[in-house]
Amino acid sequence: MYDLVIRGGTVVDGTGGPSMVADVAVEGDRIVAVGTDLGAGREEIDAHGKIVTPGFVDVHTHYDGQATWDQEMAPSSWHGVTTVVMGNCGVGFAPARPDRHDWLIGLMEGVEDIPGTALAEGMSWEWETFPEYMDALEKLPRTIDVACHVPHGAVRAYVLGDREQPGAVPTAEDIAEMSRIVEEGVRAGALGFSTSRTVIHKSVDGEVVPGTTATAEELIEIGRAMGRVGYGVFEMASDLNREWNEFDWMGKLSRETGLPVTFAALQSIAKELPLDEQIETMRAENAKGANIVAQIALRGNGIIMAWRGTVHPFRFRPSWRAIEGLSWEEQKAKLLDPAFKAQLLSEDNDFSEAPQDIMGLLMVVAGGWTMQFEMDDDFDYEPGADASIAARAAAAGVDPAEYAYDLLCRDDAAGFAYLPILNYADGNLDFLEALQDSDDTVNSLSDGGAHCGTICDAASPTFMLQHWVRDRKRGGRVPLERAIKRQCRDTALLYGLEDRGLVAPGYLADLNVIDMEAIKLGKPWLAFDLPAGGKRLLQKADGYVATVKSGVVTFRDGEAQGAYPGGVIRGPQRVELAMAAE
């Protein structure tokens, strides 16, 4: 008798090949059989009429702090994710000298919009070195597996100390020590190294992150540290300024070490290179023997705006400034007062204290009504121009600012507006169609655990199934088999996780049972459930019949089962070939 049998589902196995109706049998933490008329299981899940997929592997998250205190690892675990890779974009919390804790928190808060008060209260700082951080992570069982990058910001701060300032130039000895620390971290089990080189990423004090001004020589030498170990992914977010010639050093590093280099590929106002040129230049390097992989998002990267969120269109008006320090109940009373509304709407924005280098973005936030969209219950994340606040306001015969104010006041002042800043330059997602059929791109950039007051893209796997596979109306769709391969096997293999991402004997029993007819994103909401009452946007989904991690059912019908079979991944993972061959 098997430990678990998932009975009669349509197995979409992660290879990209045709799906098939079959049973899936599990013993311990492994799949042991896939076929028809398999024997009984001590526990069975009826999957007739449902699909059975591998667990989703999300390679771009920021749970570095949350993973030290949270067992459920929400919201990613709510969306079929069974493995996350964190420590992206050069931010994280190890290595960490005792006098740099606040600095590292400020860096993470500024870059990833994770409340610093939550991080300060939630983390116990039981570590200094990166290996000690991984040991600390292992003390807490969790619903999913977590893997790490060694983050550039923490490494630089550890080595340079107070010398780590914008534009700091490390000595040869500094670079050698950084390389040693990265090698130590990878040997302890980190799956890679990450850095950030974009002016959008700043600390809470407004300073650019450490990797922004690093030289190619520093980055290549750090990459060589992973080469000495023999594995590791070099991950980067960058503005891709032409004078930096990023693809040149990325190609050299990949060819020399044989390791993959991956970067965030986006339509972005901060990037000098248009997305088409990013992909074209990457492919030119790959044609010369490099292994550079573009991480692509599946929808517009933007801001969910709300009165209690991090951003909303009226934050630069004097009347808002006058009440932003009040309690929420006091703010809400003002916002729902017609006299206060009339006063605020009569005012101009005051940008005098706003950062000048992102003024274009702030003006769109404060009045780009053609680019902002009302988030109703059946919101389409690929909205057309006729769904914009400007268009709906015109149809209603009101000023768009008033329309936006009123929609934010709906549901007891808990309404949302959506502003896709990146990946929506054309007002549609057509440009992503070809990229989702490319072996040199992976579905990524969910930022799970981050941007707590502005996005909830940890729900990306659900969006993939609902929008790209089933419901998309404004362009082509993605076949189910390809979508599952991209979110499971492709992401796993990029990071050397060969033991997962397939429904086949010998592979890790990380599985989802999904009702494709019912799959649907729920409406986002703001929760204040982080340590110290920190806020975060959350979003659940219908349609997940069950999620299985390492052979243990962790969710049924979207409800956590109180099981914590997940742990810390250390280094590449190999499949048990003997079992897989039987």
Coordinates of C-alpha atoms in Angstrom, one line a residue:
M1 CA 0.0 0.0 0.0
Y2 CA 1.3 3.4 -0.9
D3 CA 1.4 6.3 1.5
L4 CA -0.5 8.6 -0.9
V5 CA -2.3 8.1 -4.2
I6 CA -3.6 11.0 -6.3
R7 CA -6.3 9.2 -8.2
G8 CA -7.5 9.7 -11.8
G9 CA -6.2 13.2 -12.5
T10 CA -4.9 14.6 -15.8
V11 CA -1.2 14.6 -15.2
V12 CA 0.7 17.5 -16.7
D13 CA 4.1 16.2 -15.9
G14 CA 6.4 19.2 -16.4
T15 CA 8.2 17.9 -19.4
G16 CA 6.1 20.0 -21.8
G17 CA 4.8 16.8 -23.4
P18 CA 1.1 15.8 -23.7
S19 CA -0.9 15.4 -20.6
M20 CA -2.4 12.0 -19.7
V21 CA -5.0 10.6 -17.2
A22 CA -3.2 8.6 -14.6
D23 CA -2.8 7.9 -10.9
V24 CA 0.3 9.2 -9.0
A25 CA 1.6 7.1 -6.1
V26 CA 3.9 8.5 -3.4
E27 CA 5.9 6.8 -0.7
G28 CA 7.8 8.9 1.8
D29 CA 8.9 12.1 0.1
R30 CA 9.1 10.6 -3.4
I31 CA 6.9 9.8 -6.4
V32 CA 7.1 6.0 -6.9
A33 CA 4.7 5.3 -9.7
V34 CA 2.6 7.1 -12.4
G35 CA 0.1 5.0 -14.2
T36 CA -3.4 3.5 -14.3
D37 CA -5.0 1.2 -11.8
L38 CA -2.3 1.7 -9.1
G39 CA -2.9 0.1 -5.8
A40 CA -4.5 1.7 -2.8
G41 CA -3.0 4.5 -0.7
R42 CA -3.2 5.1 3.0
E43 CA -4.4 8.5 2.0
E44 CA -6.0 9.3 -1.4
I45 CA -7.0 12.4 -3.2
D46 CA -9.7 12.2 -5.9
A47 CA -8.3 14.2 -8.9
H48 CA -10.9 13.1 -11.5
G49 CA -11.6 16.1 -13.8
K50 CA -8.6 18.0 -12.2
I51 CA -5.0 18.5 -13.3
V52 CA -2.0 17.1 -11.4
T53 CA 1.2 19.2 -11.7
P54 CA 4.5 19.4 -10.1
G55 CA 4.8 22.0 -7.3
F56 CA 5.7 25.4 -8.6
V57 CA 9.3 26.6 -8.2
D58 CA 9.6 30.4 -7.8
V59 CA 13.2 31.6 -8.2
H60 CA 12.8 35.3 -7.5
T61 CA 11.6 36.0 -3.9
H62 CA 12.5 38.0 -0.9
Y63 CA 11.5 35.9 2.1
D64 CA 15.0 36.3 3.7
G65 CA 13.6 37.8 6.9
Q66 CA 10.1 36.2 6.9
A67 CA 11.7 32.8 6.5
T68 CA 13.3 33.1 10.0
W69 CA 9.9 33.4 11.8
D70 CA 7.1 32.2 9.4
Q71 CA 6.3 28.6 8.9
E72 CA 3.5 29.0 6.4
M73 CA 5.5 31.1 4.0
A74 CA 2.4 32.9 2.7
P75 CA 1.4 34.1 0.2
S76 CA 3.6 32.0 -2.1
S77 CA 2.5 28.8 -0.5
W78 CA -1.2 29.7 -1.1
H79 CA -0.5 29.6 -4.9
G80 CA 0.9 26.1 -5.4
V81 CA 4.5 27.1 -4.8
T82 CA 6.6 24.4 -3.0
T83 CA 10.1 25.8 -3.6
V84 CA 11.3 29.4 -3.4
V85 CA 14.7 30.9 -4.0
M86 CA 15.3 34.1 -2.0
G87 CA 18.1 36.6 -1.5
N88 CA 17.6 38.2 -5.0
C89 CA 18.6 41.7 -6.1
G90 CA 21.6 41.8 -3.8
V91 CA 19.6 42.3 -0.5
G92 CA 19.5 40.0 2.4
F93 CA 20.7 39.5 6.0
A94 CA 23.9 37.5 5.9
P95 CA 26.7 37.9 6.5
A96 CA 25.9 40.5 9.1
R97 CA 28.1 42.1 11.7
P98 CA 26.2 43.1 14.9
D99 CA 26.6 46.8 14.2
R100 CA 25.1 46.5 10.7
H101 CA 21.7 45.0 11.5
D102 CA 19.9 48.3 11.2
W103 CA 21.7 49.1 8.0
L104 CA 20.7 45.9 6.4
I105 CA 17.1 46.3 7.5
G106 CA 17.1 49.8 6.0
L107 CA 18.5 48.4 2.7
M108 CA 15.8 45.8 2.5
E109 CA 13.0 48.2 3.5
G110 CA 14.1 50.7 0.9
V111 CA 14.6 48.3 -2.0
E112 CA 11.8 45.8 -1.3
D113 CA 9.2 47.8 0.7
I114 CA 9.2 45.3 3.6
P115 CA 8.4 47.1 6.9
G116 CA 11.6 47.7 8.8
T117 CA 9.7 47.5 12.1
A118 CA 8.5 44.0 11.2
L119 CA 12.0 42.9 10.3
A120 CA 13.5 44.4 13.4
E121 CA 11.0 42.6 15.7
G122 CA 10.7 39.4 13.7
M123 CA 14.4 38.5 13.2
S124 CA 16.5 37.1 16.1
W125 CA 19.8 37.5 14.4
E126 CA 21.2 34.2 15.5
W127 CA 23.9 34.4 12.9
E128 CA 26.8 36.5 11.7
T129 CA 28.3 34.5 8.8
F130 CA 26.3 33.1 5.9
P131 CA 26.7 29.5 6.9
E132 CA 25.3 30.5 10.3
Y133 CA 22.3 32.1 8.7
M134 CA 21.5 28.9 6.8
D135 CA 21.9 26.9 10.1
A136 CA 19.4 29.4 11.7
L137 CA 16.9 28.8 8.8
E138 CA 17.1 25.1 9.4
K139 CA 15.7 25.4 12.9
L140 CA 12.2 26.2 11.6
P141 CA 10.2 23.6 9.7
R142 CA 8.0 25.2 7.0
T143 CA 5.4 24.4 4.4
I144 CA 7.8 24.8 1.5
D145 CA 11.5 24.5 0.7
V146 CA 13.7 27.6 0.7
A147 CA 16.9 28.2 -1.1
C148 CA 19.3 31.2 -0.9
H149 CA 21.6 33.5 -2.8
V150 CA 24.5 35.2 -1.1
P151 CA 23.5 38.9 -1.4
H152 CA 26.0 41.5 -2.6
G153 CA 24.8 44.3 -0.3
A154 CA 25.4 42.2 2.9
V155 CA 28.7 41.0 1.7
R156 CA 29.9 44.5 0.8
A157 CA 28.7 45.9 4.2
Y158 CA 30.4 43.1 6.0
V159 CA 33.8 43.7 4.3
L160 CA 33.8 47.5 3.9
G161 CA 32.0 48.4 7.1
D162 CA 31.6 52.2 7.4
R163 CA 33.4 52.6 4.1
E164 CA 30.4 51.2 2.3
Q165 CA 29.0 54.4 0.8
P166 CA 27.6 55.1 -2.6
G167 CA 30.5 55.1 -5.0
A168 CA 32.8 53.3 -2.6
V169 CA 35.7 51.6 -4.4
P170 CA 36.9 48.4 -2.7
T171 CA 40.6 47.5 -2.7
A172 CA 42.0 44.3 -4.2
E173 CA 42.1 42.9 -0.7
D174 CA 38.4 43.8 -0.2
I175 CA 37.4 42.1 -3.4
A176 CA 39.4 39.0 -2.4
E177 CA 37.6 38.9 0.9
M178 CA 34.2 39.3 -0.7
S179 CA 35.0 36.4 -3.0
R180 CA 36.1 34.3 -0.1
I181 CA 32.8 35.0 1.7
V182 CA 30.7 34.2 -1.4
E183 CA 32.7 30.9 -1.9
E184 CA 32.1 30.1 1.8
G185 CA 28.4 30.7 1.4
V186 CA 28.0 28.6 -1.7
R187 CA 30.0 25.8 -0.2
A188 CA 27.5 26.0 2.8
G189 CA 24.6 25.5 0.3
A190 CA 23.7 28.8 -1.3
L191 CA 22.5 28.3 -4.8
G192 CA 24.0 31.5 -6.1
F193 CA 25.0 35.2 -5.7
S194 CA 22.9 38.2 -6.4
T195 CA 23.4 41.9 -7.0
S196 CA 21.5 45.0 -8.0
R197 CA 22.6 47.8 -10.3
T198 CA 19.5 49.9 -10.7
V199 CA 18.9 53.4 -9.4
I200 CA 15.3 52.4 -8.6
H201 CA 16.8 50.3 -5.8
K202 CA 17.7 52.5 -2.9
S203 CA 18.0 52.2 0.9
V204 CA 15.4 53.7 3.2
D205 CA 17.7 56.7 3.4
G206 CA 17.7 57.2 -0.4
E207 CA 21.1 55.8 -1.1
V208 CA 21.7 53.6 -4.1
V209 CA 22.4 49.9 -3.3
P210 CA 26.0 48.8 -3.0
G211 CA 26.2 46.9 -6.3
T212 CA 25.1 49.9 -8.4
T213 CA 28.6 51.3 -8.7
A214 CA 30.5 48.0 -8.6
T215 CA 33.0 47.5 -11.4
A216 CA 32.9 44.6 -13.8
E217 CA 36.2 43.4 -12.3
E218 CA 34.6 43.1 -8.9
L219 CA 31.6 41.2 -10.2
I220 CA 33.6 38.8 -12.3
E221 CA 36.0 38.0 -9.4
I222 CA 33.0 37.3 -7.2
G223 CA 31.5 35.1 -10.0
R224 CA 34.8 33.2 -10.1
A225 CA 34.3 32.3 -6.4
M226 CA 31.2 30.3 -7.5
G227 CA 33.3 28.8 -10.3
R228 CA 35.8 27.4 -7.8
V229 CA 32.9 25.6 -6.1
G230 CA 31.5 24.3 -9.4
Y231 CA 27.9 25.5 -9.2
G232 CA 25.9 28.6 -8.6
V233 CA 23.7 31.2 -10.4
F234 CA 24.8 34.8 -10.7
E235 CA 21.5 36.8 -10.5
M236 CA 21.3 40.6 -11.2
A237 CA 18.8 43.4 -11.5
S238 CA 20.3 46.2 -13.6
D239 CA 19.4 49.4 -15.5
L240 CA 21.6 48.0 -18.3
N241 CA 23.2 51.3 -19.0
R242 CA 25.0 51.2 -22.4
E243 CA 28.3 52.4 -21.0
W244 CA 28.3 49.6 -18.4
N245 CA 28.3 47.0 -21.2
E246 CA 26.7 44.5 -18.8
F247 CA 26.2 41.7 -21.3
D248 CA 29.9 41.7 -22.2
W249 CA 31.1 40.9 -18.7
M250 CA 28.1 38.6 -18.1
G251 CA 29.1 36.6 -21.2
K252 CA 32.8 36.5 -20.2
L253 CA 31.9 35.3 -16.7
S254 CA 29.5 32.6 -17.9
R255 CA 31.9 31.3 -20.5
E256 CA 34.8 31.2 -18.1
T257 CA 33.0 29.5 -15.2
G258 CA 30.4 27.5 -17.1
L259 CA 27.8 28.9 -14.8
P260 CA 24.5 30.6 -15.7
V261 CA 24.0 34.3 -15.3
T262 CA 20.4 35.6 -15.0
F263 CA 18.9 39.1 -15.1
A264 CA 15.6 40.8 -14.8
A265 CA 14.3 41.5 -18.4
L266 CA 11.7 44.1 -18.4
Q267 CA 10.1 47.0 -20.3
S268 CA 11.4 49.6 -17.9
I269 CA 11.7 53.4 -17.9
A270 CA 15.0 52.9 -16.0
K271 CA 16.7 50.7 -18.6
E272 CA 18.6 52.3 -21.5
L273 CA 18.2 49.1 -23.5
P274 CA 14.7 48.4 -24.8
L275 CA 13.5 44.8 -24.0
D276 CA 14.0 43.6 -27.6
E277 CA 17.6 44.8 -27.5
Q278 CA 18.1 43.2 -24.1
I279 CA 17.1 39.8 -25.5
E280 CA 19.0 40.3 -28.8
T281 CA 22.2 41.2 -27.0
M282 CA 21.8 38.3 -24.6
R283 CA 21.4 35.9 -27.5
A284 CA 24.5 37.2 -29.2
E285 CA 26.5 36.4 -26.1
N286 CA 24.9 33.0 -25.8
A287 CA 25.7 32.3 -29.5
K288 CA 29.4 32.7 -28.4
G289 CA 29.0 30.0 -25.7
A290 CA 27.6 31.9 -22.7
N291 CA 24.6 30.8 -20.6
I292 CA 22.7 34.0 -19.9
V293 CA 19.0 33.6 -19.0
A294 CA 16.4 36.3 -18.9
Q295 CA 13.9 36.4 -16.1
I296 CA 10.5 37.6 -17.3
A297 CA 7.4 38.6 -15.5
L298 CA 4.0 37.4 -16.8
R299 CA 2.1 40.7 -16.3
G300 CA 2.7 44.4 -15.8
N301 CA 4.9 45.1 -12.8
G302 CA 3.2 47.9 -11.0
I303 CA 1.6 49.3 -8.0
I304 CA -1.6 48.4 -6.2
M305 CA -2.7 51.8 -4.7
A306 CA -4.8 52.2 -1.6
W307 CA -5.3 54.7 1.1
R308 CA -3.4 52.4 3.6
G309 CA -0.9 51.1 1.0
T310 CA 2.5 52.5 0.4
V311 CA 1.4 54.6 -2.5
H312 CA -1.8 56.3 -3.7
P313 CA -2.4 59.2 -6.1
F314 CA -3.1 61.8 -3.5
R315 CA -0.1 61.4 -1.2
F316 CA 1.4 64.7 -2.5
R317 CA -1.6 66.9 -1.8
P318 CA -1.4 69.1 1.3
S319 CA -4.6 67.8 2.9
W320 CA -3.3 64.3 2.8
R321 CA 0.0 65.4 4.3
A322 CA -2.0 67.0 7.1
I323 CA -3.6 63.7 8.1
E324 CA -1.0 61.1 7.2
G325 CA 0.2 60.9 10.8
L326 CA -3.2 60.2 12.3
S327 CA -4.6 56.8 13.2
W328 CA -6.4 54.9 10.4
E329 CA -9.8 55.5 12.0
E330 CA -9.1 59.2 12.1
Q331 CA -7.9 59.2 8.5
K332 CA -10.9 57.3 7.3
A333 CA -13.3 59.7 9.0
K334 CA -11.6 62.6 7.2
L335 CA -11.5 60.7 3.8
L336 CA -15.2 60.0 4.0
D337 CA -16.0 63.6 4.9
P338 CA -17.4 65.4 1.8
A339 CA -15.8 68.7 2.9
F340 CA -12.3 67.1 3.2
K341 CA -12.7 65.5 -0.2
A342 CA -13.6 68.8 -1.8
Q343 CA -10.7 70.5 -0.2
L344 CA -8.2 67.8 -1.2
L345 CA -9.4 67.7 -4.8
S346 CA -9.1 71.5 -5.1
E347 CA -5.3 71.3 -4.3
D348 CA -2.3 70.9 -6.5
N349 CA 0.4 68.3 -5.9
D350 CA 3.4 69.4 -3.9
F351 CA 6.5 67.6 -5.2
S352 CA 9.0 70.0 -3.4
E353 CA 10.3 67.2 -1.1
A354 CA 10.0 64.4 -3.6
P355 CA 13.1 62.6 -5.1
Q356 CA 13.9 64.4 -8.3
D357 CA 15.4 61.4 -10.1
I358 CA 12.0 59.6 -10.1
M359 CA 9.9 62.6 -10.7
G360 CA 8.4 61.2 -13.9
L361 CA 7.2 58.2 -12.1
L362 CA 5.7 60.2 -9.3
M363 CA 3.8 62.4 -11.7
V364 CA 2.2 59.2 -13.2
V365 CA 1.3 58.1 -9.7
A366 CA -0.3 61.4 -8.9
G367 CA -2.2 62.0 -12.1
G368 CA -1.6 59.4 -14.8
W369 CA -5.3 58.6 -15.0
T370 CA -5.0 57.0 -18.5
M371 CA -2.5 54.5 -17.0
Q372 CA -4.4 53.7 -13.8
F373 CA -7.2 51.1 -13.6
E374 CA -9.9 50.3 -11.1
M375 CA -9.5 46.9 -9.4
D376 CA -13.0 45.4 -9.3
D377 CA -13.9 41.8 -8.3
D378 CA -13.3 40.4 -11.8
F379 CA -10.2 42.6 -12.5
D380 CA -8.3 41.7 -15.7
Y381 CA -4.6 42.3 -15.3
E382 CA -4.4 43.0 -19.0
P383 CA -6.8 45.9 -19.0
G384 CA -7.6 48.0 -22.2
A385 CA -7.7 51.7 -22.4
D386 CA -11.4 51.7 -22.0
A387 CA -11.0 50.3 -18.5
S388 CA -8.7 53.2 -17.3
I389 CA -9.8 55.6 -14.6
A390 CA -9.7 58.3 -17.3
A391 CA -12.1 56.4 -19.5
R392 CA -14.4 55.4 -16.7
A393 CA -14.5 58.9 -15.3
A394 CA -15.4 60.3 -18.7
A395 CA -18.2 57.8 -19.1
A396 CA -19.5 58.8 -15.7
G397 CA -19.2 62.5 -16.4
V398 CA -16.8 63.2 -13.5
D399 CA -13.3 64.5 -13.1
P400 CA -10.8 61.5 -13.1
A401 CA -9.3 62.6 -9.8
E402 CA -12.7 62.5 -8.2
Y403 CA -13.4 59.1 -9.7
A404 CA -10.1 57.8 -8.3
Y405 CA -10.8 59.3 -4.9
D406 CA -14.2 57.7 -4.8
L407 CA -13.0 54.2 -5.9
L408 CA -10.3 54.3 -3.2
C409 CA -13.1 55.1 -0.7
R410 CA -15.2 52.1 -1.7
D411 CA -15.6 49.1 0.6
D412 CA -15.2 51.3 3.7
A413 CA -12.2 53.1 2.2
A414 CA -10.5 49.9 1.1
G415 CA -10.7 50.2 -2.6
F416 CA -7.7 49.6 -5.0
A417 CA -6.3 51.1 -8.1
Y418 CA -3.7 49.4 -10.3
L419 CA -0.8 51.2 -12.0
P420 CA 1.4 49.0 -14.2
I421 CA 4.7 50.9 -14.4
L422 CA 6.8 48.2 -16.0
N423 CA 6.0 45.7 -18.8
Y424 CA 2.9 47.6 -20.0
A425 CA 4.4 50.2 -22.4
D426 CA 2.1 49.1 -25.2
G427 CA -1.0 48.7 -23.1
N428 CA -1.0 44.9 -23.6
L429 CA 1.1 41.9 -22.9
D430 CA 1.6 40.8 -26.5
F431 CA 5.4 41.2 -26.3
L432 CA 5.5 38.3 -23.7
E433 CA 4.0 35.7 -26.1
A434 CA 7.2 34.8 -27.9
L435 CA 9.3 35.0 -24.8
Q436 CA 7.2 32.3 -23.2
D437 CA 8.2 30.0 -26.0
S438 CA 11.9 30.6 -25.5
D439 CA 14.4 28.3 -23.8
D440 CA 16.6 31.3 -22.8
T441 CA 13.9 32.8 -20.6
V442 CA 12.2 31.7 -17.3
N443 CA 9.0 32.8 -15.7
S444 CA 10.0 34.8 -12.7
L445 CA 10.0 38.2 -10.9
S446 CA 7.2 37.5 -8.5
D447 CA 9.1 39.2 -5.7
G448 CA 7.2 37.0 -3.2
G449 CA 7.5 38.4 0.3
A450 CA 8.5 41.9 -0.9
H451 CA 6.9 45.2 -1.9
C452 CA 4.4 44.5 0.9
G453 CA 2.4 47.7 0.5
T454 CA 2.4 47.9 -3.3
I455 CA 2.1 44.5 -5.1
C456 CA 1.1 40.8 -4.5
D457 CA 2.8 39.2 -7.5
A458 CA 3.5 36.1 -5.4
A459 CA 0.3 35.0 -7.0
S460 CA 2.0 34.8 -10.4
P461 CA 1.6 31.0 -10.8
T462 CA -2.2 31.4 -10.4
F463 CA -2.2 34.3 -12.8
M464 CA -0.3 32.2 -15.3
L465 CA -3.0 29.5 -15.2
Q466 CA -6.0 31.8 -15.1
H467 CA -4.9 34.4 -17.6
W468 CA -2.3 33.0 -19.9
V469 CA -3.7 29.4 -20.1
R470 CA -7.5 29.8 -19.8
D471 CA -8.9 33.3 -20.0
R472 CA -6.7 35.6 -22.1
K473 CA -8.9 37.5 -24.6
R474 CA -6.6 40.2 -26.1
G475 CA -4.0 37.9 -27.7
G476 CA -2.6 34.4 -27.8
R477 CA -2.7 31.9 -24.9
V478 CA 0.0 29.6 -23.6
P479 CA -0.7 25.8 -23.8
L480 CA -1.1 24.3 -20.4
E481 CA 1.7 21.8 -20.8
R482 CA 4.2 24.6 -21.7
A483 CA 3.1 26.8 -18.9
I484 CA 3.6 24.1 -16.3
K485 CA 7.0 23.2 -17.7
R486 CA 8.1 26.8 -17.4
Q487 CA 6.9 27.3 -13.8
C488 CA 8.2 23.9 -12.6
R489 CA 11.0 22.2 -14.5
D490 CA 12.6 25.2 -16.2
T491 CA 12.9 27.2 -13.0
A492 CA 14.1 24.2 -11.1
L493 CA 16.8 23.3 -13.6
L494 CA 18.2 26.8 -13.7
Y495 CA 19.2 26.5 -10.1
G496 CA 20.3 22.9 -10.2
L497 CA 17.3 21.5 -8.5
E498 CA 17.1 18.3 -10.7
D499 CA 15.0 16.4 -8.1
R500 CA 11.8 18.4 -8.6
G501 CA 9.6 19.9 -11.3
L502 CA 8.5 16.6 -12.8
V503 CA 5.8 14.1 -12.1
A504 CA 7.8 11.0 -12.5
P505 CA 9.1 8.1 -10.4
G506 CA 12.1 9.1 -8.3
Y507 CA 11.3 12.8 -8.2
L508 CA 10.4 14.7 -5.1
A509 CA 6.6 14.4 -4.3
D510 CA 5.9 18.1 -4.7
L511 CA 2.5 18.2 -6.4
N512 CA -0.6 20.3 -7.0
V513 CA -4.1 19.1 -7.8
I514 CA -5.9 22.0 -9.5
D515 CA -9.4 22.6 -10.8
M516 CA -8.7 24.5 -14.0
E517 CA -12.4 25.5 -14.3
A518 CA -12.4 27.1 -10.8
I519 CA -8.9 28.6 -10.8
K520 CA -9.3 32.3 -10.0
L521 CA -7.4 35.0 -8.2
G522 CA -9.2 36.5 -5.2
K523 CA -9.4 40.2 -4.5
P524 CA -6.3 41.6 -2.8
W525 CA -6.5 42.8 0.7
L526 CA -4.2 44.6 3.2
A527 CA -3.3 42.6 6.2
F528 CA -1.4 43.9 9.3
D529 CA -0.1 40.5 10.4
L530 CA 3.6 41.0 10.2
P531 CA 5.6 41.4 13.4
A532 CA 5.0 44.8 15.0
G533 CA 1.7 45.0 13.0
G534 CA 3.5 45.5 9.7
K535 CA 1.3 45.6 6.6
R536 CA 1.3 43.5 3.5
L537 CA -0.9 42.9 0.5
L538 CA -2.3 39.4 0.3
Q539 CA -4.2 37.5 -2.3
K540 CA -5.7 34.0 -2.2
A541 CA -7.1 31.9 -5.0
D542 CA -9.8 29.4 -5.7
G543 CA -9.1 26.2 -7.6
Y544 CA -6.3 24.6 -5.6
V545 CA -7.8 21.3 -4.5
A546 CA -4.6 20.2 -2.8
T547 CA -0.9 21.0 -2.5
V548 CA 1.6 18.3 -1.6
K549 CA 5.1 19.0 -0.3
S550 CA 7.6 16.1 0.0
G551 CA 4.7 13.7 0.1
V552 CA 2.7 15.5 2.8
V553 CA -0.5 17.3 2.1
T554 CA 0.0 20.9 3.1
F555 CA -3.1 22.6 1.7
R556 CA -6.6 21.3 0.9
D557 CA -9.1 23.6 -0.9
G558 CA -6.8 26.5 0.0
E559 CA -6.7 25.8 3.7
A560 CA -3.4 25.1 5.4
Q561 CA -3.3 21.7 7.1
G562 CA -0.7 22.5 9.8
A563 CA 2.0 20.4 8.2
Y564 CA 5.5 21.6 7.8
P565 CA 7.6 19.2 5.6
G566 CA 9.7 21.9 4.0
G567 CA 13.2 22.8 4.8
V568 CA 16.4 24.5 3.6
I569 CA 18.0 23.5 0.3
R570 CA 21.7 23.2 0.4
G571 CA 23.4 23.1 -3.0
P572 CA 22.2 21.4 -6.2
Q573 CA 19.8 18.5 -5.7
R574 CA 20.1 15.3 -7.7
V575 CA 17.2 12.9 -8.5
E576 CA 17.5 9.3 -7.1
L577 CA 18.4 7.8 -10.4
A578 CA 18.0 4.2 -9.3
M579 CA 14.4 4.8 -8.3
A580 CA 13.7 6.9 -11.4
A581 CA 15.0 4.0 -13.6
E582 CA 12.7 1.4 -12.1

